[in-house]
DNA sequence: AATGAATGAGGTTTCATTCAT
DNA sequence: AATGAATGAAACCTCATTCAT
């Protein structure tokens, strides 16, 4: 289930290949989308204790339909995480494609980080899965993570060779730092401000 | 449905002077400690969805006893977190007292950060609260947070005047960074390593 | 914590036209009936402290099903009361329809009172809710009460104009007297006999 | 436990004789009174589901003390009811003693009924017992009931021989009617008014 | 393929009663 | 004799999942 498959990045709709998936009927696919979208909203509102029934109701679909598409509540959350990682990977690759000059690579990385942070900030569901979701959920999104990592690594490599990041920076550092930033997003405490946290994180990556 | 009850035992160490707390009977106090300790262990094992029954069993106490001391599961977690914050604040103050020379202040801060991180790494309950799902609980430990913050601020001030930290460093930065580090503690992902994350965080605070 | 749910199935017979009640699926309706019937029996046996679990078991239904139909134990009891008031109102109206002559009106009222008393006597659950159930349960059956009252009032009006009842008799008197009679039904004490009490009550209504 | 003992009417303080009761120590007796009084008040406020803890708190006594005096919650309620019945019997006998002329006997009965009704109206505990749910408790106050009945019978006999009540009136009728009146005391419903109910009941006893 | 009713294990909490202090 | 902390069975209710329609 891990290494063999080409992770077909960015194709949100195409469900993880490798298994025989006769393409979904048009309405089924539409339902799938609706469910995912609803899940995102409902989790955003209710956090962990969102109920499948709520998701179903929000998607105007019976619970059974949700379960037809996602055998488990967890599976649904996993898919949410995967989608997000795919999106982030896409952004990284996009940045890479548009990158004309290694000197701009760090700026590009920064931009991606900022954009991803904004996305996360406005999506409580995402924040929830990134910070609170159990490890087992992360584990099931390993492929997407790796894809994201390697896209990031590439960007980082370019920056490194241009001397724009600290020499020991790794893509996993970017991941950890971003996780950290996201973890302070909901927090209300005097002085807490995730945008500042983000700037600190970006700063951390800079060469000394 | 009836009336007030459970006089909210409050903090063990500092018996919050606002309310009349006749000191707990010796055995009650012992039980309270046992419950708290058990809670910490059980939550560490099972995460947030540990059950009160398990806590009670682990403490060799009836469920009712747990509820006599903590009217709610949440209340129990809140107390756990408060204790932890108090511990952290104590450490900061301790460091402050032992500090002989402003030049050592950053080293002292570092040491405190490392120690706190280790503590958190082995306390899943605390980690949970630092999570999106734990928002609610975090909010109820405001006083302890502020206390921690101000202790940190003092330490930071000393370091700042000795030029050992970046000039714009604030205690809330330390808080955010530490939250960030802790948020990666549970994560198993290629390259993820909270100790490295911690070093990055400490680095971030250094003057450039 | 989440959102609305359980669309409050409402009255079985008269699907209270205010809300959109798509009629229950055949099996659901059957279950609903079964639950209500079981509740009646279980409450009859155990009085107030009948447990929902028992009702469910008696109806050969999962607890969840009971709660799907009645969001609360109280709601279940309320429905029981409502049903009964509806039955009584129906009887009053029936009597009214069959009434050919105002002179027979008091006899008709008497008959209804006797019939209702017999019904209550043989239904401990009903007795329980009529006498012991908290006011808030009664409150939620206000509509049915009023309906019953007005049906009674009509019957009483006819009797009044025929001079067959005391001039100051009101339908609420009938209600109070009947409640009184029912309250002595379970009582075991020398000389206590609800049928005699009922005769006294009927007598009370007679013109002097 | 039933017939042998002379029910020592009116002596509220002296606990049911027949068993060896070394007289309570002065403070114990005081406590007993306080508990009983508190129970009355607490039950009045919270109905049957008042908690022993509340009673204890109200009496400024530990729960243990309550249990020392009354082995069971039920036992406490039973005693409450007994006291009440004793009080009612006392009133009847008092009326009897003060009665100078048989012609005044019905007026005296009326007065007793009114007074008892008022008392009951402000005693939810007693009312609870008159309810289907209180059957159990009622049964344990048989002796006091009988005493009350016979006192009532005497009063009624005088009235009967003076032709002031309906010829077939029995003391159990008075009991049933009073139970009936009391059963409407808690009820709030349009037109319900126990004082009117009481007048109807008194009327019922009048000769036609 | 979709629906939503049914399921029931399992969770939190309450409270009459016991028992150590 | 008094206290109130401890007990734990049992109550109510939830919600992920299954299954008949």
mmCIF file of C-alpha atoms in Angstrom, chain B residues 8-180:
data_model
loop_
_atom_site.group_PDB
_atom_site.id
_atom_site.type_symbol
_atom_site.label_atom_id
_atom_site.label_comp_id
_atom_site.label_asym_id
_atom_site.label_seq_id
_atom_site.Cartn_x
_atom_site.Cartn_y
_atom_site.Cartn_z
ATOM 1 C CA UNK B 8 -14.939 22.662 44.182
ATOM 2 C CA UNK B 9 -11.843 21.526 46.038
ATOM 3 C CA UNK B 10 -9.699 23.826 44.029
ATOM 4 C CA UNK B 11 -6.004 23.780 43.799
ATOM 5 C CA UNK B 12 -4.063 21.471 45.981
ATOM 6 C CA UNK B 13 -1.023 23.571 46.428
ATOM 7 C CA UNK B 14 -2.490 27.023 46.550
ATOM 8 C CA UNK B 15 -5.943 26.679 48.088
ATOM 9 C CA UNK B 16 -7.291 29.596 46.084
ATOM 10 C CA UNK B 17 -7.926 32.021 48.899
ATOM 11 C CA UNK B 18 -11.121 33.452 47.474
ATOM 12 C CA UNK B 19 -13.329 30.662 48.728
ATOM 13 C CA UNK B 20 -13.597 29.130 52.138
ATOM 14 C CA UNK B 21 -11.730 25.868 51.851
ATOM 15 C CA UNK B 22 -11.517 24.070 55.068
ATOM 16 C CA UNK B 23 -8.502 21.908 54.382
ATOM 17 C CA UNK B 24 -9.384 18.451 53.151
ATOM 18 C CA UNK B 25 -9.319 15.628 55.578
ATOM 19 C CA UNK B 26 -6.057 13.747 55.425
ATOM 20 C CA UNK B 27 -7.497 10.733 53.663
ATOM 21 C CA UNK B 28 -9.478 12.849 51.261
ATOM 22 C CA UNK B 29 -6.386 14.748 50.312
ATOM 23 C CA UNK B 30 -4.521 11.523 49.800
ATOM 24 C CA UNK B 31 -7.272 10.307 47.542
ATOM 25 C CA UNK B 32 -7.283 13.509 45.609
ATOM 26 C CA UNK B 33 -3.586 13.134 44.943
ATOM 27 C CA UNK B 34 -4.018 9.538 43.963
ATOM 28 C CA UNK B 35 -6.780 10.383 41.557
ATOM 29 C CA UNK B 36 -4.782 13.119 39.929
ATOM 30 C CA UNK B 37 -1.764 10.901 39.593
ATOM 31 C CA UNK B 38 -3.810 8.077 38.170
ATOM 32 C CA UNK B 39 -5.524 10.394 35.783
ATOM 33 C CA UNK B 40 -2.188 11.493 34.482
ATOM 34 C CA UNK B 41 -1.142 7.945 33.863
ATOM 35 C CA UNK B 42 -4.375 6.776 32.369
ATOM 36 C CA UNK B 43 -4.670 9.772 30.092
ATOM 37 C CA UNK B 44 -1.089 9.213 29.072
ATOM 38 C CA UNK B 45 -1.992 5.741 27.950
ATOM 39 C CA UNK B 46 -5.376 6.260 26.414
ATOM 40 C CA UNK B 47 -5.364 9.882 25.385
ATOM 41 C CA UNK B 48 -8.359 12.085 25.894
ATOM 42 C CA UNK B 49 -10.838 9.256 25.626
ATOM 43 C CA UNK B 50 -9.617 7.626 28.766
ATOM 44 C CA UNK B 51 -12.572 6.850 30.924
ATOM 45 C CA UNK B 52 -13.257 8.056 34.380
ATOM 46 C CA UNK B 53 -13.946 4.515 35.391
ATOM 47 C CA UNK B 54 -10.431 3.596 34.417
ATOM 48 C CA UNK B 55 -9.021 6.458 36.380
ATOM 49 C CA UNK B 56 -11.039 5.383 39.376
ATOM 50 C CA UNK B 57 -9.983 1.788 39.055
ATOM 51 C CA UNK B 58 -6.376 2.784 38.656
ATOM 52 C CA UNK B 59 -6.589 4.914 41.783
ATOM 53 C CA UNK B 60 -8.375 2.077 43.588
ATOM 54 C CA UNK B 61 -11.227 4.346 44.364
ATOM 55 C CA UNK B 62 -14.921 4.309 43.523
ATOM 56 C CA UNK B 63 -16.098 6.433 40.638
ATOM 57 C CA UNK B 64 -18.113 8.441 43.056
ATOM 58 C CA UNK B 65 -14.972 9.519 44.798
ATOM 59 C CA UNK B 66 -13.550 10.849 41.594
ATOM 60 C CA UNK B 67 -16.713 12.821 41.056
ATOM 61 C CA UNK B 68 -16.686 14.121 44.583
ATOM 62 C CA UNK B 69 -13.320 15.685 43.908
ATOM 63 C CA UNK B 70 -13.896 16.702 40.314
ATOM 64 C CA UNK B 71 -17.453 17.335 39.317
ATOM 65 C CA UNK B 72 -16.721 16.599 35.703
ATOM 66 C CA UNK B 73 -14.303 14.773 33.541
ATOM 67 C CA UNK B 74 -13.339 18.118 32.122
ATOM 68 C CA UNK B 75 -12.729 19.529 35.578
ATOM 69 C CA UNK B 76 -10.289 16.739 36.181
ATOM 70 C CA UNK B 77 -8.375 17.494 33.025
ATOM 71 C CA UNK B 78 -8.367 21.166 33.805
ATOM 72 C CA UNK B 79 -6.784 20.483 37.149
ATOM 73 C CA UNK B 80 -4.180 18.306 35.499
ATOM 74 C CA UNK B 81 -3.235 21.097 33.183
ATOM 75 C CA UNK B 82 -3.244 23.697 35.895
ATOM 76 C CA UNK B 83 -0.888 21.651 37.961
ATOM 77 C CA UNK B 84 1.393 21.375 35.018
ATOM 78 C CA UNK B 85 1.382 25.062 34.304
ATOM 79 C CA UNK B 86 2.063 25.704 37.959
ATOM 80 C CA UNK B 87 4.957 23.322 37.801
ATOM 81 C CA UNK B 88 6.361 25.133 34.811
ATOM 82 C CA UNK B 89 5.979 28.492 36.481
ATOM 83 C CA UNK B 90 7.710 27.147 39.558
ATOM 84 C CA UNK B 91 10.579 25.961 37.466
ATOM 85 C CA UNK B 92 10.932 29.340 35.856
ATOM 86 C CA UNK B 93 10.946 31.081 39.194
ATOM 87 C CA UNK B 94 13.378 28.583 40.592
ATOM 88 C CA UNK B 95 15.705 29.199 37.707
ATOM 89 C CA UNK B 96 15.370 32.871 38.359
ATOM 90 C CA UNK B 97 16.351 32.468 41.971
ATOM 91 C CA UNK B 98 19.351 30.390 41.204
ATOM 92 C CA UNK B 99 20.455 32.765 38.513
ATOM 93 C CA UNK B 100 23.591 34.515 39.604
ATOM 94 C CA UNK B 101 24.545 36.324 36.518
ATOM 95 C CA UNK B 102 22.480 37.768 33.687
ATOM 96 C CA UNK B 103 24.861 36.189 31.235
ATOM 97 C CA UNK B 104 23.637 32.774 32.297
ATOM 98 C CA UNK B 105 20.028 33.725 31.853
ATOM 99 C CA UNK B 106 19.569 32.313 28.390
ATOM 100 C CA UNK B 107 21.186 29.055 29.355
ATOM 101 C CA UNK B 108 18.783 28.927 32.256
ATOM 102 C CA UNK B 109 15.833 29.572 29.962
ATOM 103 C CA UNK B 110 17.036 26.883 27.629
ATOM 104 C CA UNK B 111 17.330 24.450 30.482
ATOM 105 C CA UNK B 112 13.820 25.215 31.607
ATOM 106 C CA UNK B 113 12.494 24.791 28.102
ATOM 107 C CA UNK B 114 14.191 21.458 27.734
ATOM 108 C CA UNK B 115 12.969 20.241 31.030
ATOM 109 C CA UNK B 116 9.428 21.307 30.354
ATOM 110 C CA UNK B 117 9.512 19.681 26.984
ATOM 111 C CA UNK B 118 10.639 16.399 28.482
ATOM 112 C CA UNK B 119 7.875 16.605 31.009
ATOM 113 C CA UNK B 120 5.281 17.267 28.374
ATOM 114 C CA UNK B 121 6.591 14.487 26.203
ATOM 115 C CA UNK B 122 5.620 12.032 28.873
ATOM 116 C CA UNK B 123 2.288 13.597 29.709
ATOM 117 C CA UNK B 124 -0.325 12.873 27.097
ATOM 118 C CA UNK B 125 -2.991 14.694 29.031
ATOM 119 C CA UNK B 126 -1.116 17.913 28.823
ATOM 120 C CA UNK B 127 -0.342 17.324 25.183
ATOM 121 C CA UNK B 128 -3.991 16.771 24.513
ATOM 122 C CA UNK B 129 -4.813 20.149 25.865
ATOM 123 C CA UNK B 130 -2.305 21.754 23.591
ATOM 124 C CA UNK B 131 -4.327 20.339 20.776
ATOM 125 C CA UNK B 132 -7.240 21.843 18.877
ATOM 126 C CA UNK B 133 -9.589 19.555 20.761
ATOM 127 C CA UNK B 134 -8.353 20.798 24.083
ATOM 128 C CA UNK B 135 -9.142 24.440 23.506
ATOM 129 C CA UNK B 136 -11.930 24.359 26.044
ATOM 130 C CA UNK B 137 -9.691 23.147 28.757
ATOM 131 C CA UNK B 138 -6.849 25.447 27.925
ATOM 132 C CA UNK B 139 -9.207 28.347 28.378
ATOM 133 C CA UNK B 140 -9.917 27.364 31.948
ATOM 134 C CA UNK B 141 -6.320 27.514 32.986
ATOM 135 C CA UNK B 142 -5.909 31.141 32.138
ATOM 136 C CA UNK B 143 -4.674 32.247 35.531
ATOM 137 C CA UNK B 144 -1.953 29.650 35.649
ATOM 138 C CA UNK B 145 -0.943 30.528 32.119
ATOM 139 C CA UNK B 146 -0.534 34.146 32.986
ATOM 140 C CA UNK B 147 1.480 33.289 35.993
ATOM 141 C CA UNK B 148 3.711 31.136 33.870
ATOM 142 C CA UNK B 149 3.990 33.886 31.323
ATOM 143 C CA UNK B 150 5.058 36.478 33.798
ATOM 144 C CA UNK B 151 7.668 34.200 35.311
ATOM 145 C CA UNK B 152 8.956 33.551 31.816
ATOM 146 C CA UNK B 153 8.903 37.207 31.019
ATOM 147 C CA UNK B 154 11.169 37.920 33.925
ATOM 148 C CA UNK B 155 13.684 35.346 32.843
ATOM 149 C CA UNK B 156 13.501 36.634 29.327
ATOM 150 C CA UNK B 157 13.977 40.186 30.490
ATOM 151 C CA UNK B 158 17.216 39.291 32.146
ATOM 152 C CA UNK B 159 18.406 37.538 29.015
ATOM 153 C CA UNK B 160 17.320 40.449 26.892
ATOM 154 C CA UNK B 161 19.235 42.976 28.899
ATOM 155 C CA UNK B 162 22.286 40.742 28.678
ATOM 156 C CA UNK B 163 21.785 40.589 24.937
ATOM 157 C CA UNK B 164 21.401 36.852 24.942
ATOM 158 C CA UNK B 165 18.087 36.701 23.118
ATOM 159 C CA UNK B 166 16.762 38.409 20.049
ATOM 160 C CA UNK B 167 15.727 41.861 20.955
ATOM 161 C CA UNK B 168 12.086 41.416 20.045
ATOM 162 C CA UNK B 169 11.593 38.176 21.946
ATOM 163 C CA UNK B 170 8.535 38.101 24.181
ATOM 164 C CA UNK B 171 7.394 35.551 26.666
ATOM 165 C CA UNK B 172 4.397 34.811 24.470
ATOM 166 C CA UNK B 173 6.876 33.790 21.782
ATOM 167 C CA UNK B 174 8.339 31.274 24.144
ATOM 168 C CA UNK B 175 4.848 30.026 24.831
ATOM 169 C CA UNK B 176 3.959 29.734 21.180
ATOM 170 C CA UNK B 177 7.181 28.043 20.283
ATOM 171 C CA UNK B 178 6.826 25.562 23.092
ATOM 172 C CA UNK B 179 3.244 24.831 22.086
ATOM 173 C CA UNK B 180 4.523 24.238 18.613
#
